[in-house]
Amino acid sequence: NAGVMQNPRHLVRRRGQEARLRCSPMKGHSHVYWYRQLPEEGLKFMVYLQKENIIDESGMPKERFSAEFPKEGPSILRIQQVVRGDSAAYFCASSPLALTPYIFNEQFFGPGTRLTVL
Amino acid sequence: DQQVKQNSPSLSVQEGRISILNCDYTNSMFDYFLWYKKYPAEGPTFLISISSIKDKNEDGRFTVFLNKSAKHLSLHIVPSQPGDSAVYFCAATPTQGGSEKLVFGKGTKLTVNP
């Protein structure tokens, strides 16, 4: 019963390159969340996806960042033309399908991808 | 604007004593609160939560207290153990609205000394 998996665990990119971060949710989970943690900061929400749908992207920068959760395969967070300020730990979390409205479904976090932009 | 605040970046406690971690929030729409524990190079792990309809929730050595009028919650760990040494994040969310996004504080690094 594997937990949330993220790869790569560490990613080094030069300025201007693209970064692709992958997240495989826990088995049976249909909701995926991406959070970013800058140094000395808490985690900040970026985007919430269900299969083939973006539900809330209010925390996602308007440019260069995109996310998808296709019908098959992992969720992908894509950062184009990376800059030094993108260096951070990116965490993915997943939760099961909500059975009851207004009841919070626990989010299970992956180990994170540490992105370093040189 | 920081909607969830953990004003103590660090806390050091002797093994066996009580650890008290504090958290304040500003958004009145938050009605569900969680504590996560995080070790270096790992993802956050859920510890305990509380709904706004309660003022206390207990799970073993961990108890969370919620004071809605003060918009304040605290996590009590008793007795503290060296394995509790980690960064503790307070998080909050509004259960209405459909997003379920968590708003985190900056964390408090707890060190439990043997």
PDB file of C-alpha atoms in Angstrom:
ATOM      1  CA  ASN A   1       0.000   0.000   0.000  1.00  0.00           C
ATOM      2  CA  ALA A   2       2.374   2.652  -1.294  1.00  0.00           C
ATOM      3  CA  GLY A   3       1.992   6.240  -0.206  1.00  0.00           C
ATOM      4  CA  VAL A   4       2.145   9.309  -2.397  1.00  0.00           C
ATOM      5  CA  MET A   5       5.144   9.074  -4.678  1.00  0.00           C
ATOM      6  CA  GLN A   6       7.018  11.969  -6.160  1.00  0.00           C
ATOM      7  CA  ASN A   7       9.875  11.983  -8.603  1.00  0.00           C
ATOM      8  CA  PRO A   8      12.453  13.077  -8.996  1.00  0.00           C
ATOM      9  CA  ARG A   9      13.359  13.719  -5.368  1.00  0.00           C
ATOM     10  CA  HIS A  10      15.974  16.226  -6.406  1.00  0.00           C
ATOM     11  CA  LEU A  11      16.074  18.229  -9.610  1.00  0.00           C
ATOM     12  CA  VAL A  12      18.717  20.702 -10.733  1.00  0.00           C
ATOM     13  CA  ARG A  13      18.006  23.037 -13.614  1.00  0.00           C
ATOM     14  CA  ARG A  14      19.747  26.037 -15.128  1.00  0.00           C
ATOM     15  CA  ARG A  15      17.891  29.281 -15.584  1.00  0.00           C
ATOM     16  CA  GLY A  16      15.650  29.145 -18.627  1.00  0.00           C
ATOM     17  CA  GLN A  17      15.222  25.377 -18.649  1.00  0.00           C
ATOM     18  CA  GLU A  18      12.017  23.490 -17.996  1.00  0.00           C
ATOM     19  CA  ALA A  19      11.254  21.502 -14.857  1.00  0.00           C
ATOM     20  CA  ARG A  20       8.754  18.641 -14.755  1.00  0.00           C
ATOM     21  CA  LEU A  21       7.700  17.265 -11.395  1.00  0.00           C
ATOM     22  CA  ARG A  22       5.642  14.095 -11.142  1.00  0.00           C
ATOM     23  CA  CYS A  23       3.239  12.911  -8.494  1.00  0.00           C
ATOM     24  CA  SER A  24       1.512   9.545  -8.228  1.00  0.00           C
ATOM     25  CA  PRO A  25      -1.316   9.705  -5.677  1.00  0.00           C
ATOM     26  CA  MET A  26      -2.131   6.954  -3.238  1.00  0.00           C
ATOM     27  CA  LYS A  27      -4.123   4.106  -4.688  1.00  0.00           C
ATOM     28  CA  GLY A  28      -7.783   4.988  -4.824  1.00  0.00           C
ATOM     29  CA  HIS A  29      -7.213   8.715  -4.409  1.00  0.00           C
ATOM     30  CA  SER A  30      -8.672  10.959  -7.067  1.00  0.00           C
ATOM     31  CA  HIS A  31      -7.705  14.374  -5.708  1.00  0.00           C
ATOM     32  CA  VAL A  32      -4.225  15.861  -6.025  1.00  0.00           C
ATOM     33  CA  TYR A  33      -2.842  19.050  -4.502  1.00  0.00           C
ATOM     34  CA  TRP A  34       0.463  20.789  -5.130  1.00  0.00           C
ATOM     35  CA  TYR A  35       2.164  22.952  -2.501  1.00  0.00           C
ATOM     36  CA  ARG A  36       5.428  24.864  -2.591  1.00  0.00           C
ATOM     37  CA  GLN A  37       7.707  25.509   0.347  1.00  0.00           C
ATOM     38  CA  LEU A  38      10.246  28.286  -0.011  1.00  0.00           C
ATOM     39  CA  PRO A  39      13.199  28.346   2.420  1.00  0.00           C
ATOM     40  CA  GLU A  40      12.159  29.317   5.961  1.00  0.00           C
ATOM     41  CA  GLU A  41       8.507  29.409   4.938  1.00  0.00           C
ATOM     42  CA  GLY A  42       5.438  27.248   5.380  1.00  0.00           C
ATOM     43  CA  LEU A  43       3.847  25.300   2.578  1.00  0.00           C
ATOM     44  CA  LYS A  44       1.803  27.402   0.187  1.00  0.00           C
ATOM     45  CA  PHE A  45      -1.056  25.995  -1.858  1.00  0.00           C
ATOM     46  CA  MET A  46      -0.616  26.111  -5.611  1.00  0.00           C
ATOM     47  CA  VAL A  47      -3.256  24.009  -7.329  1.00  0.00           C
ATOM     48  CA  TYR A  48      -5.954  21.396  -6.704  1.00  0.00           C
ATOM     49  CA  LEU A  49      -6.814  18.877  -9.400  1.00  0.00           C
ATOM     50  CA  GLN A  50      -9.114  15.957  -9.947  1.00  0.00           C
ATOM     51  CA  LYS A  51      -8.760  13.567 -12.856  1.00  0.00           C
ATOM     52  CA  GLU A  52      -8.640  15.680 -16.044  1.00  0.00           C
ATOM     53  CA  ASN A  53      -9.900  18.770 -14.204  1.00  0.00           C
ATOM     54  CA  ILE A  54      -8.312  21.751 -12.489  1.00  0.00           C
ATOM     55  CA  ILE A  55     -10.549  22.621  -9.558  1.00  0.00           C
ATOM     56  CA  ASP A  56      -8.626  25.502  -7.973  1.00  0.00           C
ATOM     57  CA  GLU A  57      -5.456  27.109  -9.317  1.00  0.00           C
ATOM     58  CA  SER A  58      -5.663  30.258  -7.238  1.00  0.00           C
ATOM     59  CA  GLY A  59      -2.169  29.723  -5.800  1.00  0.00           C
ATOM     60  CA  MET A  60      -0.446  29.101  -9.101  1.00  0.00           C
ATOM     61  CA  PRO A  61       1.682  31.875 -10.614  1.00  0.00           C
ATOM     62  CA  LYS A  62      -0.013  33.151 -13.753  1.00  0.00           C
ATOM     63  CA  GLU A  63       2.965  32.610 -16.010  1.00  0.00           C
ATOM     64  CA  ARG A  64       5.345  29.711 -16.595  1.00  0.00           C
ATOM     65  CA  PHE A  65       3.536  27.286 -14.273  1.00  0.00           C
ATOM     66  CA  SER A  66       1.012  24.664 -15.326  1.00  0.00           C
ATOM     67  CA  ALA A  67      -0.390  21.468 -13.850  1.00  0.00           C
ATOM     68  CA  GLU A  68      -2.301  18.496 -15.141  1.00  0.00           C
ATOM     69  CA  PHE A  69      -3.732  15.250 -13.833  1.00  0.00           C
ATOM     70  CA  PRO A  70      -4.541  13.088 -16.840  1.00  0.00           C
ATOM     71  CA  LYS A  71      -6.922  10.176 -16.901  1.00  0.00           C
ATOM     72  CA  GLU A  72      -3.969   7.814 -16.928  1.00  0.00           C
ATOM     73  CA  GLY A  73      -0.613   8.438 -15.301  1.00  0.00           C
ATOM     74  CA  PRO A  74       0.746  10.779 -12.687  1.00  0.00           C
ATOM     75  CA  SER A  75      -0.015  14.410 -12.053  1.00  0.00           C
ATOM     76  CA  ILE A  76       2.581  16.738 -13.582  1.00  0.00           C
ATOM     77  CA  LEU A  77       3.638  20.172 -12.368  1.00  0.00           C
ATOM     78  CA  ARG A  78       5.481  21.940 -15.141  1.00  0.00           C
ATOM     79  CA  ILE A  79       7.616  25.042 -14.737  1.00  0.00           C
ATOM     80  CA  GLN A  80       8.844  26.650 -17.927  1.00  0.00           C
ATOM     81  CA  GLN A  81      11.878  28.938 -18.163  1.00  0.00           C
ATOM     82  CA  VAL A  82      12.822  28.442 -14.535  1.00  0.00           C
ATOM     83  CA  VAL A  83      14.336  31.295 -12.523  1.00  0.00           C
ATOM     84  CA  ARG A  84      16.345  31.204  -9.289  1.00  0.00           C
ATOM     85  CA  GLY A  85      13.247  32.187  -7.297  1.00  0.00           C
ATOM     86  CA  ASP A  86      11.619  28.893  -8.303  1.00  0.00           C
ATOM     87  CA  SER A  87      14.112  27.016  -6.116  1.00  0.00           C
ATOM     88  CA  ALA A  88      11.974  25.373  -3.455  1.00  0.00           C
ATOM     89  CA  ALA A  89      10.553  22.102  -2.225  1.00  0.00           C
ATOM     90  CA  TYR A  90       7.430  21.100  -4.106  1.00  0.00           C
ATOM     91  CA  PHE A  91       5.057  18.780  -2.282  1.00  0.00           C
ATOM     92  CA  CYS A  92       2.199  16.822  -3.704  1.00  0.00           C
ATOM     93  CA  ALA A  93      -0.677  15.556  -1.580  1.00  0.00           C
ATOM     94  CA  SER A  94      -3.603  13.312  -2.408  1.00  0.00           C
ATOM     95  CA  SER A  95      -6.958  12.599  -0.840  1.00  0.00           C
ATOM     96  CA  PRO A  96      -9.820  10.233  -1.560  1.00  0.00           C
ATOM     97  CA  LEU A  97     -13.091  11.132  -3.207  1.00  0.00           C
ATOM     98  CA  ALA A  98     -15.208  13.202  -0.826  1.00  0.00           C
ATOM     99  CA  LEU A  99     -18.131  11.088   0.338  1.00  0.00           C
ATOM    100  CA  THR A 100     -19.731  13.824   2.377  1.00  0.00           C
ATOM    101  CA  PRO A 101     -19.722  17.543   1.599  1.00  0.00           C
ATOM    102  CA  TYR A 102     -18.293  19.879   4.207  1.00  0.00           C
ATOM    103  CA  ILE A 103     -16.217  17.091   5.724  1.00  0.00           C
ATOM    104  CA  PHE A 104     -12.515  17.579   5.255  1.00  0.00           C
ATOM    105  CA  ASN A 105     -10.704  14.698   3.615  1.00  0.00           C
ATOM    106  CA  GLU A 106      -7.230  14.189   5.004  1.00  0.00           C
ATOM    107  CA  GLN A 107      -4.440  15.000   2.607  1.00  0.00           C
ATOM    108  CA  PHE A 108      -1.518  12.608   2.496  1.00  0.00           C
ATOM    109  CA  PHE A 109       1.753  14.177   1.467  1.00  0.00           C
ATOM    110  CA  GLY A 110       4.556  12.836  -0.646  1.00  0.00           C
ATOM    111  CA  PRO A 111       8.250  13.279   0.204  1.00  0.00           C
ATOM    112  CA  GLY A 112       8.619  16.288  -2.071  1.00  0.00           C
ATOM    113  CA  THR A 113      10.825  17.303  -4.983  1.00  0.00           C
ATOM    114  CA  ARG A 114      13.608  19.722  -4.175  1.00  0.00           C
ATOM    115  CA  LEU A 115      14.178  21.961  -7.172  1.00  0.00           C
ATOM    116  CA  THR A 116      17.415  23.889  -7.391  1.00  0.00           C
ATOM    117  CA  VAL A 117      17.832  26.474 -10.130  1.00  0.00           C
ATOM    118  CA  LEU A 118      21.414  27.424 -10.873  1.00  0.00           C
TER     119      LEU A 118
ATOM    120  CA  ASP B   1      -1.127  38.540   4.314  1.00  0.00           C
ATOM    121  CA  GLN B   2      -0.413  35.657   6.628  1.00  0.00           C
ATOM    122  CA  GLN B   3      -3.692  34.030   7.584  1.00  0.00           C
ATOM    123  CA  VAL B   4      -2.120  31.381   9.823  1.00  0.00           C
ATOM    124  CA  LYS B   5       0.652  32.477  12.156  1.00  0.00           C
ATOM    125  CA  GLN B   6       3.059  30.491  14.257  1.00  0.00           C
ATOM    126  CA  ASN B   7       4.974  33.164  16.104  1.00  0.00           C
ATOM    127  CA  SER B   8       7.567  30.908  17.707  1.00  0.00           C
ATOM    128  CA  PRO B   9      10.099  29.657  15.149  1.00  0.00           C
ATOM    129  CA  SER B  10      11.578  27.262  17.681  1.00  0.00           C
ATOM    130  CA  LEU B  11      10.906  25.607  21.018  1.00  0.00           C
ATOM    131  CA  SER B  12      13.193  23.546  23.214  1.00  0.00           C
ATOM    132  CA  VAL B  13      11.788  21.219  25.880  1.00  0.00           C
ATOM    133  CA  GLN B  14      13.183  18.630  28.258  1.00  0.00           C
ATOM    134  CA  GLU B  15      12.187  15.013  27.732  1.00  0.00           C
ATOM    135  CA  GLY B  16       9.147  14.107  29.819  1.00  0.00           C
ATOM    136  CA  ARG B  17       7.896  17.676  30.078  1.00  0.00           C
ATOM    137  CA  ILE B  18       5.004  19.249  28.199  1.00  0.00           C
ATOM    138  CA  SER B  19       5.482  20.893  24.797  1.00  0.00           C
ATOM    139  CA  ILE B  20       2.996  23.612  23.870  1.00  0.00           C
ATOM    140  CA  LEU B  21       2.948  24.881  20.307  1.00  0.00           C
ATOM    141  CA  ASN B  22       0.765  27.848  19.451  1.00  0.00           C
ATOM    142  CA  CYS B  23      -1.022  29.005  16.323  1.00  0.00           C
ATOM    143  CA  ASP B  24      -3.188  32.030  15.513  1.00  0.00           C
ATOM    144  CA  TYR B  25      -5.427  32.585  12.510  1.00  0.00           C
ATOM    145  CA  THR B  26      -7.206  35.564  11.053  1.00  0.00           C
ATOM    146  CA  ASN B  27      -9.704  34.157   8.550  1.00  0.00           C
ATOM    147  CA  SER B  28     -13.139  33.635  10.114  1.00  0.00           C
ATOM    148  CA  MET B  29     -14.046  31.229   7.308  1.00  0.00           C
ATOM    149  CA  PHE B  30     -11.581  28.633   8.607  1.00  0.00           C
ATOM    150  CA  ASP B  31     -13.501  25.888  10.353  1.00  0.00           C
ATOM    151  CA  TYR B  32     -11.120  22.948  10.314  1.00  0.00           C
ATOM    152  CA  PHE B  33      -7.635  22.939  11.752  1.00  0.00           C
ATOM    153  CA  LEU B  34      -4.787  20.463  11.525  1.00  0.00           C
ATOM    154  CA  TRP B  35      -1.313  19.900  12.859  1.00  0.00           C
ATOM    155  CA  TYR B  36       1.346  18.297  10.702  1.00  0.00           C
ATOM    156  CA  LYS B  37       4.746  17.055  11.758  1.00  0.00           C
ATOM    157  CA  LYS B  38       7.684  17.219   9.386  1.00  0.00           C
ATOM    158  CA  TYR B  39      11.112  15.665   9.504  1.00  0.00           C
ATOM    159  CA  PRO B  40      13.924  16.982   7.276  1.00  0.00           C
ATOM    160  CA  ALA B  41      13.780  15.755   3.672  1.00  0.00           C
ATOM    161  CA  GLU B  42      10.343  14.219   4.200  1.00  0.00           C
ATOM    162  CA  GLY B  43       6.801  15.331   3.513  1.00  0.00           C
ATOM    163  CA  PRO B  44       4.474  16.534   6.279  1.00  0.00           C
ATOM    164  CA  THR B  45       2.691  13.829   8.233  1.00  0.00           C
ATOM    165  CA  PHE B  46      -0.773  14.395   9.639  1.00  0.00           C
ATOM    166  CA  LEU B  47      -0.828  14.448  13.428  1.00  0.00           C
ATOM    167  CA  ILE B  48      -4.179  15.604  14.747  1.00  0.00           C
ATOM    168  CA  SER B  49      -7.089  17.812  13.714  1.00  0.00           C
ATOM    169  CA  ILE B  50     -10.042  19.646  15.187  1.00  0.00           C
ATOM    170  CA  SER B  51     -13.291  20.936  13.801  1.00  0.00           C
ATOM    171  CA  SER B  52     -14.590  24.339  14.827  1.00  0.00           C
ATOM    172  CA  ILE B  53     -17.582  22.725  16.534  1.00  0.00           C
ATOM    173  CA  LYS B  54     -15.213  21.361  19.177  1.00  0.00           C
ATOM    174  CA  ASP B  55     -12.787  23.015  21.555  1.00  0.00           C
ATOM    175  CA  LYS B  56     -10.597  20.017  22.299  1.00  0.00           C
ATOM    176  CA  ASN B  57      -9.443  16.854  20.595  1.00  0.00           C
ATOM    177  CA  GLU B  58      -7.166  14.286  22.151  1.00  0.00           C
ATOM    178  CA  ASP B  59      -5.152  11.449  20.641  1.00  0.00           C
ATOM    179  CA  GLY B  60      -2.724   9.717  22.945  1.00  0.00           C
ATOM    180  CA  ARG B  61       0.013  12.133  23.966  1.00  0.00           C
ATOM    181  CA  PHE B  62      -1.309  14.827  21.632  1.00  0.00           C
ATOM    182  CA  THR B  63      -4.124  17.251  22.429  1.00  0.00           C
ATOM    183  CA  VAL B  64      -5.276  20.174  20.339  1.00  0.00           C
ATOM    184  CA  PHE B  65      -7.211  23.047  21.904  1.00  0.00           C
ATOM    185  CA  LEU B  66      -9.239  25.550  19.902  1.00  0.00           C
ATOM    186  CA  ASN B  67     -10.345  28.979  21.145  1.00  0.00           C
ATOM    187  CA  LYS B  68     -12.585  30.321  18.401  1.00  0.00           C
ATOM    188  CA  SER B  69     -13.230  33.700  19.991  1.00  0.00           C
ATOM    189  CA  ALA B  70      -9.478  34.322  20.193  1.00  0.00           C
ATOM    190  CA  LYS B  71      -8.816  32.627  16.848  1.00  0.00           C
ATOM    191  CA  HIS B  72      -6.128  30.610  18.561  1.00  0.00           C
ATOM    192  CA  LEU B  73      -5.221  26.956  18.732  1.00  0.00           C
ATOM    193  CA  SER B  74      -2.509  25.066  20.515  1.00  0.00           C
ATOM    194  CA  LEU B  75      -0.967  21.620  20.387  1.00  0.00           C
ATOM    195  CA  HIS B  76       0.053  19.985  23.648  1.00  0.00           C
ATOM    196  CA  ILE B  77       2.441  17.058  23.679  1.00  0.00           C
ATOM    197  CA  VAL B  78       2.822  15.304  26.984  1.00  0.00           C
ATOM    198  CA  PRO B  79       5.102  13.700  27.876  1.00  0.00           C
ATOM    199  CA  SER B  80       7.512  14.952  25.218  1.00  0.00           C
ATOM    200  CA  GLN B  81       9.940  12.438  23.737  1.00  0.00           C
ATOM    201  CA  PRO B  82      13.176  12.946  21.767  1.00  0.00           C
ATOM    202  CA  GLY B  83      11.466  11.382  18.725  1.00  0.00           C
ATOM    203  CA  ASP B  84       9.008  14.286  18.763  1.00  0.00           C
ATOM    204  CA  SER B  85      11.813  16.584  17.603  1.00  0.00           C
ATOM    205  CA  ALA B  86      10.605  17.918  14.254  1.00  0.00           C
ATOM    206  CA  VAL B  87       9.014  20.954  12.643  1.00  0.00           C
ATOM    207  CA  TYR B  88       5.319  21.291  13.459  1.00  0.00           C
ATOM    208  CA  PHE B  89       3.001  23.065  11.057  1.00  0.00           C
ATOM    209  CA  CYS B  90      -0.408  24.395  11.910  1.00  0.00           C
ATOM    210  CA  ALA B  91      -2.847  24.417   8.981  1.00  0.00           C
ATOM    211  CA  ALA B  92      -6.408  25.610   8.448  1.00  0.00           C
ATOM    212  CA  THR B  93      -9.075  25.288   5.809  1.00  0.00           C
ATOM    213  CA  PRO B  94     -12.660  26.319   5.165  1.00  0.00           C
ATOM    214  CA  THR B  95     -14.656  23.117   4.588  1.00  0.00           C
ATOM    215  CA  GLN B  96     -17.221  25.037   2.586  1.00  0.00           C
ATOM    216  CA  GLY B  97     -16.298  26.233  -0.877  1.00  0.00           C
ATOM    217  CA  GLY B  98     -15.127  22.974  -2.380  1.00  0.00           C
ATOM    218  CA  SER B  99     -11.429  23.668  -2.653  1.00  0.00           C
ATOM    219  CA  GLU B 100     -10.076  21.992   0.478  1.00  0.00           C
ATOM    220  CA  LYS B 101      -6.811  23.844   0.147  1.00  0.00           C
ATOM    221  CA  LEU B 102      -4.774  24.026   3.319  1.00  0.00           C
ATOM    222  CA  VAL B 103      -3.286  27.297   4.573  1.00  0.00           C
ATOM    223  CA  PHE B 104      -0.122  26.635   6.556  1.00  0.00           C
ATOM    224  CA  GLY B 105       1.799  28.559   9.161  1.00  0.00           C
ATOM    225  CA  LYS B 106       5.571  28.885   8.895  1.00  0.00           C
ATOM    226  CA  GLY B 107       6.189  26.124  11.400  1.00  0.00           C
ATOM    227  CA  THR B 108       7.756  25.726  14.821  1.00  0.00           C
ATOM    228  CA  LYS B 109      10.883  23.637  15.223  1.00  0.00           C
ATOM    229  CA  LEU B 110      10.549  21.539  18.364  1.00  0.00           C
ATOM    230  CA  THR B 111      13.645  20.096  19.996  1.00  0.00           C
ATOM    231  CA  VAL B 112      13.149  17.626  22.821  1.00  0.00           C
ATOM    232  CA  ASN B 113      16.338  17.173  24.814  1.00  0.00           C
ATOM    233  CA  PRO B 114      17.068  13.834  26.495  1.00  0.00           C
TER     234      PRO B 114
END
